[in-house]
PDB file of C-alpha atoms in Angstrom:
ATOM      1  CA  MET A   1     -13.586 158.976 111.738  1.00 45.00           C
ATOM      2  CA  ASN A   2     -10.555 160.945 112.875  1.00 46.00           C
ATOM      3  CA  THR A   3     -10.128 164.683 112.290  1.00 41.00           C
ATOM      4  CA  ARG A   4      -7.848 164.253 109.329  1.00 44.00           C
ATOM      5  CA  ASN A   5     -10.278 161.901 107.565  1.00 45.00           C
ATOM      6  CA  GLY A   6     -13.119 164.290 108.372  1.00 46.00           C
ATOM      7  CA  TRP A   7     -11.369 167.253 106.782  1.00 41.00           C
ATOM      8  CA  ALA A   8     -10.446 165.185 103.715  1.00 44.00           C
ATOM      9  CA  TRP A   9     -14.044 164.036 103.225  1.00 44.00           C
ATOM     10  CA  THR A  10     -15.458 167.524 103.845  1.00 41.00           C
ATOM     11  CA  PHE A  11     -13.191 168.933 101.151  1.00 41.00           C
ATOM     12  CA  TYR A  12     -14.028 166.142  98.708  1.00 45.00           C
ATOM     13  CA  LEU A  13     -17.767 166.463  99.269  1.00 46.00           C
ATOM     14  CA  GLY A  14     -17.578 170.214  98.710  1.00 48.00           C
ATOM     15  CA  VAL A  15     -15.823 169.725  95.384  1.00 44.00           C
ATOM     16  CA  LEU A  16     -18.336 167.085  94.294  1.00 50.00           C
ATOM     17  CA  LEU A  17     -21.368 169.212  95.161  1.00 47.00           C
ATOM     18  CA  ALA A  18     -19.836 172.192  93.402  1.00 45.00           C
ATOM     19  CA  ALA A  19     -19.346 170.100  90.280  1.00 47.00           C
ATOM     20  CA  ILE A  20     -22.939 168.869  90.319  1.00 48.00           C
ATOM     21  CA  LEU A  21     -24.222 172.414  90.843  1.00 44.00           C
ATOM     22  CA  ALA A  22     -22.106 173.649  87.950  1.00 44.00           C
ATOM     23  CA  ALA A  23     -23.560 170.917  85.769  1.00 46.00           C
ATOM     24  CA  TRP A  24     -27.102 172.027  86.551  1.00 42.00           C
ATOM     25  CA  LEU A  25     -26.276 175.683  86.052  1.00 39.00           C
ATOM     26  CA  GLY A  26     -25.252 174.638  82.577  1.00 42.00           C
ATOM     27  CA  ALA A  27     -28.536 172.865  81.985  1.00 41.00           C
ATOM     28  CA  GLY A  28     -29.871 175.891  80.161  1.00 37.00           C
ATOM     29  CA  PHE A  29     -27.362 175.227  77.432  1.00 33.00           C
ATOM     30  CA  TRP A  30     -28.684 171.732  76.696  1.00 38.00           C
ATOM     31  CA  ALA A  31     -30.842 173.024  73.860  1.00 38.00           C
ATOM     32  CA  ALA A  32     -27.745 174.607  72.351  1.00 36.00           C
ATOM     33  CA  ALA A  33     -26.050 171.219  72.448  1.00 37.00           C
ATOM     34  CA  HIS A  34     -28.885 169.810  70.327  1.00 40.00           C
ATOM     35  CA  ALA A  35     -28.517 172.644  67.871  1.00 38.00           C
ATOM     36  CA  SER A  36     -24.747 172.232  67.577  1.00 42.00           C
ATOM     37  CA  GLY A  37     -25.008 169.328  65.174  1.00 49.00           C
ATOM     38  CA  HIS A  38     -24.285 166.405  67.523  1.00 58.00           C
ATOM     39  CA  PRO A  39     -25.751 163.198  66.067  1.00 70.00           C
ATOM     40  CA  ASP A  40     -28.929 161.829  67.619  1.00 89.00           C
ATOM     41  CA  ARG A  41     -27.465 158.813  69.430  1.00 95.00           C
ATOM     42  CA  LEU A  42     -30.829 157.452  70.469  1.00 97.00           C
ATOM     43  CA  ALA A  43     -31.992 157.433  66.850  1.00 97.00           C
ATOM     44  CA  GLU A  44     -28.742 155.697  65.844  1.00 97.00           C
ATOM     45  CA  ILE A  45     -29.242 153.022  68.501  1.00 98.00           C
ATOM     46  CA  ARG A  46     -32.802 152.390  67.383  1.00 98.00           C
ATOM     47  CA  GLN A  47     -31.790 152.276  63.741  1.00 97.00           C
ATOM     48  CA  ARG A  48     -29.056 149.719  64.409  1.00 97.00           C
ATOM     49  CA  GLY A  49     -31.390 147.768  66.693  1.00 98.00           C
ATOM     50  CA  VAL A  50     -28.798 147.228  69.435  1.00 98.00           C
ATOM     51  CA  LEU A  51     -27.929 149.044  72.653  1.00 98.00           C
ATOM     52  CA  VAL A  52     -24.282 148.473  73.598  1.00 98.00           C
ATOM     53  CA  VAL A  53     -23.697 148.815  77.349  1.00 98.00           C
ATOM     54  CA  GLY A  54     -20.430 148.572  79.244  1.00 98.00           C
ATOM     55  CA  VAL A  55     -20.804 146.656  82.518  1.00 98.00           C
ATOM     56  CA  LYS A  56     -18.424 145.232  85.099  1.00 95.00           C
ATOM     57  CA  LYS A  57     -17.239 141.662  84.638  1.00 91.00           C
ATOM     58  CA  ASP A  58     -15.498 141.117  87.965  1.00 85.00           C
ATOM     59  CA  VAL A  59     -17.871 142.432  90.663  1.00 87.00           C
ATOM     60  CA  PRO A  60     -19.946 139.644  92.245  1.00 84.00           C
ATOM     61  CA  LEU A  61     -23.713 140.240  92.078  1.00 90.00           C
ATOM     62  CA  TRP A  62     -23.296 143.531  90.173  1.00 93.00           C
ATOM     63  CA  GLY A  63     -21.609 142.360  86.986  1.00 94.00           C
ATOM     64  CA  GLN A  64     -19.811 139.038  86.706  1.00 91.00           C
ATOM     65  CA  PHE A  65     -19.135 136.227  84.271  1.00 91.00           C
ATOM     66  CA  ASP A  66     -21.416 133.227  84.743  1.00 93.00           C
ATOM     67  CA  PRO A  67     -19.479 130.120  83.631  1.00 92.00           C
ATOM     68  CA  ARG A  68     -22.670 128.069  83.361  1.00 93.00           C
ATOM     69  CA  SER A  69     -24.360 130.337  80.829  1.00 92.00           C
ATOM     70  CA  GLY A  70     -21.272 132.031  79.423  1.00 92.00           C
ATOM     71  CA  ARG A  71     -22.971 135.407  79.955  1.00 95.00           C
ATOM     72  CA  ILE A  72     -22.337 138.486  82.063  1.00 96.00           C
ATOM     73  CA  VAL A  73     -24.984 138.608  84.779  1.00 97.00           C
ATOM     74  CA  GLY A  74     -25.835 140.787  87.760  1.00 96.00           C
ATOM     75  CA  LEU A  75     -27.936 143.672  88.963  1.00 97.00           C
ATOM     76  CA  GLU A  76     -26.477 146.201  86.506  1.00 98.00           C
ATOM     77  CA  PRO A  77     -26.895 143.938  83.445  1.00 98.00           C
ATOM     78  CA  ASP A  78     -30.534 143.621  84.529  1.00 98.00           C
ATOM     79  CA  LEU A  79     -30.849 147.420  84.591  1.00 98.00           C
ATOM     80  CA  ALA A  80     -29.205 147.562  81.155  1.00 98.00           C
ATOM     81  CA  ALA A  81     -31.818 145.102  79.881  1.00 98.00           C
ATOM     82  CA  ASN A  82     -34.536 147.451  81.134  1.00 98.00           C
ATOM     83  CA  LEU A  83     -33.000 150.310  79.143  1.00 98.00           C
ATOM     84  CA  ALA A  84     -32.837 148.207  75.975  1.00 98.00           C
ATOM     85  CA  GLU A  85     -36.467 147.204  76.433  1.00 98.00           C
ATOM     86  CA  ARG A  86     -37.472 150.866  76.743  1.00 98.00           C
ATOM     87  CA  MET A  87     -35.696 151.612  73.462  1.00 98.00           C
ATOM     88  CA  GLY A  88     -37.192 148.581  71.745  1.00 98.00           C
ATOM     89  CA  VAL A  89     -33.805 147.159  70.795  1.00 98.00           C
ATOM     90  CA  ARG A  90     -31.588 144.177  71.552  1.00 98.00           C
ATOM     91  CA  LEU A  91     -28.997 144.429  74.341  1.00 98.00           C
ATOM     92  CA  GLU A  92     -25.292 143.803  73.867  1.00 98.00           C
ATOM     93  CA  LEU A  93     -23.117 143.797  76.991  1.00 98.00           C
ATOM     94  CA  VAL A  94     -19.425 144.673  76.894  1.00 98.00           C
ATOM     95  CA  PRO A  95     -17.616 143.389  80.019  1.00 96.00           C
ATOM     96  CA  LEU A  96     -15.184 145.939  81.459  1.00 95.00           C
ATOM     97  CA  LEU A  97     -12.645 146.249  84.243  1.00 90.00           C
ATOM     98  CA  THR A  98     -12.580 149.388  86.387  1.00 87.00           C
ATOM     99  CA  ALA A  99      -9.749 151.031  84.440  1.00 87.00           C
ATOM    100  CA  GLU A 100     -11.450 150.288  81.099  1.00 94.00           C
ATOM    101  CA  ARG A 101     -14.735 152.078  81.752  1.00 96.00           C
ATOM    102  CA  LEU A 102     -13.948 155.685  80.805  1.00 96.00           C
ATOM    103  CA  PRO A 103     -11.940 154.843  77.648  1.00 97.00           C
ATOM    104  CA  ALA A 104     -14.757 152.566  76.487  1.00 98.00           C
ATOM    105  CA  ILE A 105     -17.295 155.398  76.444  1.00 97.00           C
ATOM    106  CA  GLU A 106     -14.854 158.081  75.294  1.00 97.00           C
ATOM    107  CA  GLU A 107     -13.844 155.945  72.304  1.00 97.00           C
ATOM    108  CA  ARG A 108     -17.520 155.173  71.531  1.00 97.00           C
ATOM    109  CA  ARG A 109     -16.982 151.431  71.944  1.00 97.00           C
ATOM    110  CA  VAL A 110     -20.164 151.435  74.032  1.00 98.00           C
ATOM    111  CA  ASP A 111     -23.263 153.638  74.035  1.00 98.00           C
ATOM    112  CA  LEU A 112     -23.235 153.997  77.806  1.00 98.00           C
ATOM    113  CA  ILE A 113     -21.602 152.548  80.898  1.00 98.00           C
ATOM    114  CA  LEU A 114     -23.607 151.063  83.748  1.00 98.00           C
ATOM    115  CA  ALA A 115     -20.702 149.798  85.800  1.00 97.00           C
ATOM    116  CA  THR A 116     -20.532 150.868  89.483  1.00 94.00           C
ATOM    117  CA  LEU A 117     -19.355 154.303  88.304  1.00 95.00           C
ATOM    118  CA  SER A 118     -19.048 156.783  91.179  1.00 92.00           C
ATOM    119  CA  ASP A 119     -19.849 160.428  90.406  1.00 96.00           C
ATOM    120  CA  THR A 120     -16.680 162.476  90.871  1.00 91.00           C
ATOM    121  CA  PRO A 121     -15.656 165.950  89.639  1.00 93.00           C
ATOM    122  CA  GLU A 122     -12.881 164.452  87.508  1.00 92.00           C
ATOM    123  CA  ARG A 123     -15.283 162.111  85.736  1.00 95.00           C
ATOM    124  CA  ARG A 124     -17.722 164.964  85.110  1.00 96.00           C
ATOM    125  CA  GLN A 125     -14.951 166.637  83.132  1.00 95.00           C
ATOM    126  CA  ARG A 126     -14.707 163.622  80.831  1.00 96.00           C
ATOM    127  CA  LEU A 127     -18.231 162.192  80.638  1.00 97.00           C
ATOM    128  CA  THR A 128     -21.893 163.037  80.825  1.00 98.00           C
ATOM    129  CA  LEU A 129     -23.071 161.583  84.139  1.00 98.00           C
ATOM    130  CA  VAL A 130     -26.830 161.113  84.191  1.00 98.00           C
ATOM    131  CA  LEU A 131     -29.015 162.351  87.045  1.00 98.00           C
ATOM    132  CA  PRO A 132     -30.615 161.165  89.192  1.00 98.00           C
ATOM    133  CA  HIS A 133     -28.009 158.813  90.617  1.00 98.00           C
ATOM    134  CA  TYR A 134     -29.163 155.214  90.834  1.00 98.00           C
ATOM    135  CA  TYR A 135     -27.032 153.882  93.691  1.00 97.00           C
ATOM    136  CA  ALA A 136     -24.313 154.860  96.154  1.00 96.00           C
ATOM    137  CA  SER A 137     -21.410 153.234  97.924  1.00 91.00           C
ATOM    138  CA  GLY A 138     -18.415 154.121 100.051  1.00 91.00           C
ATOM    139  CA  VAL A 139     -14.985 152.644 100.512  1.00 92.00           C
ATOM    140  CA  ASN A 140     -14.132 150.128 103.202  1.00 94.00           C
ATOM    141  CA  VAL A 141     -11.692 147.307 103.851  1.00 96.00           C
ATOM    142  CA  LEU A 142     -12.179 143.556 103.868  1.00 96.00           C
ATOM    143  CA  ALA A 143      -9.639 142.098 106.267  1.00 96.00           C
ATOM    144  CA  ARG A 144      -8.964 138.973 108.280  1.00 95.00           C
ATOM    145  CA  LYS A 145     -10.603 139.027 111.684  1.00 96.00           C
ATOM    146  CA  SER A 146      -7.247 138.103 113.169  1.00 95.00           C
ATOM    147  CA  ALA A 147      -5.770 141.429 111.972  1.00 93.00           C
ATOM    148  CA  GLY A 148      -7.840 143.264 114.571  1.00 94.00           C
ATOM    149  CA  PHE A 149      -8.271 146.477 112.576  1.00 95.00           C
ATOM    150  CA  ARG A 150     -10.652 148.910 114.299  1.00 94.00           C
ATOM    151  CA  GLU A 151      -9.614 152.367 113.041  1.00 93.00           C
ATOM    152  CA  TRP A 152      -8.366 153.584 109.683  1.00 93.00           C
ATOM    153  CA  THR A 153      -5.152 154.640 111.421  1.00 91.00           C
ATOM    154  CA  ASP A 154      -4.499 150.958 112.135  1.00 93.00           C
ATOM    155  CA  LEU A 155      -3.819 150.560 108.401  1.00 91.00           C
ATOM    156  CA  ARG A 156      -1.020 153.127 108.245  1.00 92.00           C
ATOM    157  CA  ASN A 157       1.886 151.765 106.176  1.00 90.00           C
ATOM    158  CA  ARG A 158       0.033 148.434 105.744  1.00 92.00           C
ATOM    159  CA  ARG A 159      -0.060 146.763 102.323  1.00 92.00           C
ATOM    160  CA  ILE A 160      -3.710 146.976 101.155  1.00 94.00           C
ATOM    161  CA  CYS A 161      -4.775 145.725  97.725  1.00 92.00           C
ATOM    162  CA  GLY A 162      -7.209 147.658  95.565  1.00 90.00           C
ATOM    163  CA  ARG A 163      -8.361 148.237  91.997  1.00 86.00           C
ATOM    164  CA  ARG A 164      -6.543 150.334  89.471  1.00 85.00           C
ATOM    165  CA  GLY A 165      -8.751 153.258  88.426  1.00 81.00           C
ATOM    166  CA  ALA A 166     -10.778 153.440  91.663  1.00 82.00           C
ATOM    167  CA  PHE A 167     -11.319 157.135  92.420  1.00 79.00           C
ATOM    168  CA  TYR A 168     -10.657 156.765  96.143  1.00 84.00           C
ATOM    169  CA  ASN A 169      -7.169 155.226  95.959  1.00 86.00           C
ATOM    170  CA  ARG A 170      -5.311 158.522  96.261  1.00 86.00           C
ATOM    171  CA  ALA A 171      -7.752 160.044  98.752  1.00 85.00           C
ATOM    172  CA  ILE A 172      -7.394 157.074 101.092  1.00 86.00           C
ATOM    173  CA  THR A 173      -3.610 157.095 100.746  1.00 86.00           C
ATOM    174  CA  VAL A 174      -3.490 160.764 101.714  1.00 86.00           C
ATOM    175  CA  SER A 175      -6.020 160.578 104.549  1.00 84.00           C
ATOM    176  CA  SER A 176      -5.046 157.266 106.120  1.00 85.00           C
ATOM    177  CA  GLY A 177      -1.459 156.655 105.074  1.00 86.00           C
ATOM    178  CA  LEU A 178      -1.977 153.070 103.947  1.00 85.00           C
ATOM    179  CA  ASP A 179       0.018 151.525 101.092  1.00 87.00           C
ATOM    180  CA  VAL A 180      -2.466 150.894  98.252  1.00 89.00           C
ATOM    181  CA  VAL A 181      -1.358 148.197  95.833  1.00 89.00           C
ATOM    182  CA  ALA A 182      -3.616 148.947  92.856  1.00 87.00           C
ATOM    183  CA  LEU A 183      -4.009 145.820  90.735  1.00 89.00           C
ATOM    184  CA  TYR A 184      -5.643 145.720  87.323  1.00 81.00           C
ATOM    185  CA  ASP A 185      -8.314 143.125  88.076  1.00 79.00           C
ATOM    186  CA  ASN A 186     -10.574 142.564  91.097  1.00 81.00           C
ATOM    187  CA  ARG A 187      -9.790 138.862  90.890  1.00 85.00           C
ATOM    188  CA  LEU A 188      -6.088 139.578  91.342  1.00 90.00           C
ATOM    189  CA  SER A 189      -6.802 141.789  94.368  1.00 90.00           C
ATOM    190  CA  ILE A 190      -9.064 139.178  95.950  1.00 91.00           C
ATOM    191  CA  ALA A 191      -6.558 136.394  95.294  1.00 92.00           C
ATOM    192  CA  SER A 192      -3.771 138.474  96.835  1.00 92.00           C
ATOM    193  CA  LEU A 193      -5.861 138.921  99.992  1.00 93.00           C
ATOM    194  CA  ARG A 194      -6.667 135.218 100.220  1.00 91.00           C
ATOM    195  CA  GLU A 195      -3.008 134.285  99.745  1.00 92.00           C
ATOM    196  CA  GLY A 196      -1.830 136.722 102.399  1.00 91.00           C
ATOM    197  CA  ARG A 197       0.084 139.005 100.031  1.00 92.00           C
ATOM    198  CA  CYS A 198      -2.109 141.890 101.174  1.00 93.00           C
ATOM    199  CA  GLU A 199      -3.381 142.667 104.666  1.00 94.00           C
ATOM    200  CA  GLY A 200      -6.703 143.947 103.398  1.00 94.00           C
ATOM    201  CA  LEU A 201      -8.802 144.619 100.318  1.00 94.00           C
ATOM    202  CA  LEU A 202      -9.878 148.203  99.601  1.00 93.00           C
ATOM    203  CA  TYR A 203     -13.289 147.866  97.989  1.00 91.00           C
ATOM    204  CA  ASP A 204     -16.788 149.360  97.736  1.00 88.00           C
ATOM    205  CA  ASP A 205     -18.675 148.616 100.937  1.00 91.00           C
ATOM    206  CA  THR A 206     -21.667 147.285  98.984  1.00 86.00           C
ATOM    207  CA  ASN A 207     -19.463 144.645  97.361  1.00 85.00           C
ATOM    208  CA  ILE A 208     -17.870 143.673 100.666  1.00 91.00           C
ATOM    209  CA  VAL A 209     -21.320 143.221 102.191  1.00 87.00           C
ATOM    210  CA  ALA A 210     -22.208 140.900  99.300  1.00 82.00           C
ATOM    211  CA  MET A 211     -18.983 138.920  99.715  1.00 86.00           C
ATOM    212  CA  LEU A 212     -19.537 138.485 103.452  1.00 90.00           C
ATOM    213  CA  GLN A 213     -22.827 136.736 102.788  1.00 84.00           C
ATOM    214  CA  GLU A 214     -20.744 133.755 101.654  1.00 88.00           C
ATOM    215  CA  PRO A 215     -19.546 131.473 104.474  1.00 92.00           C
ATOM    216  CA  ALA A 216     -16.160 131.137 102.770  1.00 91.00           C
ATOM    217  CA  TRP A 217     -15.568 134.838 103.505  1.00 93.00           C
ATOM    218  CA  SER A 218     -17.597 135.470 106.650  1.00 93.00           C
ATOM    219  CA  ARG A 219     -15.823 132.717 108.569  1.00 95.00           C
ATOM    220  CA  ASP A 220     -12.410 134.433 108.613  1.00 95.00           C
ATOM    221  CA  PHE A 221     -12.972 137.934 107.228  1.00 96.00           C
ATOM    222  CA  GLU A 222     -14.826 141.071 108.280  1.00 96.00           C
ATOM    223  CA  MET A 223     -15.489 144.706 107.354  1.00 96.00           C
ATOM    224  CA  PRO A 224     -14.412 146.301 110.648  1.00 94.00           C
ATOM    225  CA  LEU A 225     -14.006 149.982 109.787  1.00 94.00           C
ATOM    226  CA  PRO A 226     -16.446 152.880 109.283  1.00 91.00           C
ATOM    227  CA  THR A 227     -17.219 153.517 105.611  1.00 91.00           C
ATOM    228  CA  LEU A 228     -15.555 156.569 104.056  1.00 91.00           C
ATOM    229  CA  PHE A 229     -16.257 158.676 100.957  1.00 88.00           C
ATOM    230  CA  THR A 230     -19.848 157.551 100.357  1.00 89.00           C
ATOM    231  CA  THR A 231     -20.467 158.636  96.778  1.00 93.00           C
ATOM    232  CA  PRO A 232     -23.450 158.208  94.423  1.00 96.00           C
ATOM    233  CA  TRP A 233     -23.226 156.196  91.207  1.00 97.00           C
ATOM    234  CA  SER A 234     -24.208 157.479  87.757  1.00 98.00           C
ATOM    235  CA  ILE A 235     -24.823 156.020  84.342  1.00 98.00           C
ATOM    236  CA  GLY A 236     -22.142 157.446  82.066  1.00 98.00           C
ATOM    237  CA  LEU A 237     -22.628 158.718  78.514  1.00 98.00           C
ATOM    238  CA  HIS A 238     -20.208 160.297  76.078  1.00 98.00           C
ATOM    239  CA  ARG A 239     -19.423 163.923  76.871  1.00 97.00           C
ATOM    240  CA  ASP A 240     -21.114 165.038  73.634  1.00 96.00           C
ATOM    241  CA  ASP A 241     -24.380 163.356  74.643  1.00 97.00           C
ATOM    242  CA  ALA A 242     -25.244 165.955  77.297  1.00 96.00           C
ATOM    243  CA  GLY A 243     -28.841 167.122  76.813  1.00 95.00           C
ATOM    244  CA  SER A 244     -29.523 164.549  74.116  1.00 96.00           C
ATOM    245  CA  ALA A 245     -32.623 162.424  73.673  1.00 97.00           C
ATOM    246  CA  LEU A 246     -30.521 159.488  74.895  1.00 98.00           C
ATOM    247  CA  ALA A 247     -29.637 161.338  78.111  1.00 98.00           C
ATOM    248  CA  ASP A 248     -33.296 162.246  78.632  1.00 97.00           C
ATOM    249  CA  LEU A 249     -34.440 158.648  78.192  1.00 98.00           C
ATOM    250  CA  VAL A 250     -31.811 157.280  80.586  1.00 98.00           C
ATOM    251  CA  SER A 251     -32.613 159.944  83.190  1.00 98.00           C
ATOM    252  CA  GLN A 252     -36.327 159.154  83.032  1.00 98.00           C
ATOM    253  CA  ALA A 253     -35.569 155.450  83.309  1.00 98.00           C
ATOM    254  CA  VAL A 254     -33.689 155.999  86.577  1.00 98.00           C
ATOM    255  CA  VAL A 255     -36.595 158.094  87.899  1.00 98.00           C
ATOM    256  CA  ASP A 256     -38.948 155.242  87.057  1.00 98.00           C
ATOM    257  CA  TRP A 257     -36.624 152.684  88.710  1.00 98.00           C
ATOM    258  CA  HIS A 258     -36.717 154.625  91.972  1.00 98.00           C
ATOM    259  CA  ARG A 259     -40.430 155.268  91.828  1.00 98.00           C
ATOM    260  CA  ALA A 260     -41.317 151.668  90.972  1.00 98.00           C
ATOM    261  CA  GLY A 261     -38.907 150.137  93.486  1.00 98.00           C
ATOM    262  CA  LEU A 262     -37.084 148.199  90.744  1.00 98.00           C
ATOM    263  CA  ILE A 263     -33.617 148.593  92.263  1.00 98.00           C
ATOM    264  CA  ALA A 264     -34.779 147.278  95.636  1.00 97.00           C
ATOM    265  CA  ASP A 265     -36.465 144.355  93.876  1.00 98.00           C
ATOM    266  CA  LEU A 266     -33.222 143.538  92.044  1.00 97.00           C
ATOM    267  CA  GLU A 267     -31.206 143.824  95.246  1.00 95.00           C
ATOM    268  CA  ARG A 268     -33.448 141.192  96.796  1.00 94.00           C
ATOM    269  CA  ARG A 269     -33.219 139.006  93.693  1.00 95.00           C
ATOM    270  CA  TRP A 270     -29.419 139.057  93.806  1.00 92.00           C
ATOM    271  CA  GLY A 271     -29.193 138.605  97.560  1.00 88.00           C
ATOM    272  CA  ILE A 272     -27.940 142.128  98.219  1.00 88.00           C
ATOM    273  CA  PRO A 273     -29.293 143.794 101.367  1.00 85.00           C
ATOM    274  CA  VAL A 274     -31.501 146.734 100.373  1.00 90.00           C
ATOM    275  CA  SER A 275     -29.273 149.751 100.985  1.00 89.00           C
ATOM    276  CA  ALA A 276     -30.267 152.829 102.941  1.00 88.00           C
ATOM    277  CA  TYR A 277     -29.620 154.841  99.775  1.00 94.00           C
ATOM    278  CA  THR A 278     -32.047 152.728  97.740  1.00 96.00           C
ATOM    279  CA  ALA A 279     -34.729 153.046 100.401  1.00 96.00           C
ATOM    280  CA  ARG A 280     -34.247 156.818 100.696  1.00 96.00           C
ATOM    281  CA  MET A 281     -34.374 157.477  96.942  1.00 98.00           C
ATOM    282  CA  GLN A 282     -37.422 155.243  96.541  1.00 98.00           C
ATOM    283  CA  SER A 283     -39.198 157.149  99.309  1.00 98.00           C
ATOM    284  CA  LEU A 284     -38.287 160.553  97.867  1.00 97.00           C
ATOM    285  CA  TRP A 285     -39.409 159.784  94.318  1.00 98.00           C
ATOM    286  CA  ARG A 286     -42.671 158.289  95.603  1.00 97.00           C
ATOM    287  CA  GLN A 287     -43.411 161.247  97.866  1.00 96.00           C
ATOM    288  CA  ARG A 288     -46.330 163.462  96.880  1.00 93.00           C
ATOM    289  CA  SER A 289     -47.366 166.945  97.906  1.00 81.00           C
ATOM    290  CA  ASP A 290     -50.437 169.039  97.130  1.00 82.00           C
ATOM    291  CA  GLN A 291     -48.715 170.142  93.939  1.00 83.00           C
ATOM    292  CA  GLY A 292     -47.923 166.598  92.808  1.00 92.00           C
ATOM    293  CA  TRP A 293     -44.703 164.613  92.982  1.00 95.00           C
ATOM    294  CA  TYR A 294     -42.256 166.123  95.499  1.00 95.00           C
ATOM    295  CA  CYS A 295     -39.277 165.454  93.198  1.00 96.00           C
ATOM    296  CA  GLY A 296     -41.302 166.251  90.076  1.00 95.00           C
ATOM    297  CA  PRO A 297     -42.312 163.906  87.252  1.00 95.00           C
ATOM    298  CA  ARG A 298     -38.804 164.097  85.753  1.00 96.00           C
ATOM    299  CA  VAL A 299     -35.417 165.678  86.393  1.00 97.00           C
ATOM    300  CA  THR A 300     -35.198 169.406  85.680  1.00 96.00           C
ATOM    301  CA  PRO A 301     -32.993 172.202  87.051  1.00 94.00           C
ATOM    302  CA  ALA A 302     -35.764 172.750  89.634  1.00 94.00           C
ATOM    303  CA  THR A 303     -35.561 169.198  91.013  1.00 96.00           C
ATOM    304  CA  PRO A 304     -34.727 169.253  94.755  1.00 96.00           C
ATOM    305  CA  SER A 305     -31.074 168.389  95.280  1.00 96.00           C
ATOM    306  CA  GLU A 306     -31.891 165.523  97.651  1.00 96.00           C
ATOM    307  CA  CYS A 307     -33.732 163.790  94.793  1.00 97.00           C
ATOM    308  CA  LEU A 308     -30.635 163.704  92.637  1.00 97.00           C
TER     309      LEU A 308
END
């Protein structure tokens, strides 16, 4: 990573950590949120008998349309099914594109979003992002091997396709000087790369790794650059649901996923290499000390930051 990229990432990471710290400093006001008259969303969900979850519909292995079954399938729909089972209700999935995720939860069209949502300071201003995080990814480029890219500076002024609404579009433009063509749908971005209208695809590194497992991609394409802006993913709730029973249930579910190794199991099921992040979080939440669980039985303001 060159000096300019390093400074950009250092600044971004500082802002993100400050936002997370501010969120936990406000944890003492969660009880006040309950007392302020916000409806009990968890009770509403159980009364209606359906949990409505927004998931991606265009990210292979994570959330995609299966033409054989006519359903949305992937690792995140499987996690959503686990949440519905915990609540004792039926699951309804709402397929979303990247740019549709935040409006869907803000307009209460879904109860929560479980859709490759990176935790950023801007999103914390608009949503309740549940801790602990359940996954993490960074940004990288899928490019033809013949392009010979080896450094981010090689992409300066190159036409690189991406997704509208991805948080890293502007940061990458500023730090690396590439020309991001932000398209509305992942399928459009991927098609543009295949057809040679873009010289690369700006995408989450986890998704590129999954794509490169297919011979149709690995034959001519590669992920040649170091990953930038590695950022954890959160389950998103409505801003008014901070400190609610729904937030508590979702948080405890993520703790249980890490401790039970569910996410690693689902990665293997979907043919996704078990990520270093998954392995680290599983190890942390399983770690015991003389006083009990190192990370604690659940998330509290006293939970060690590395467990979040």
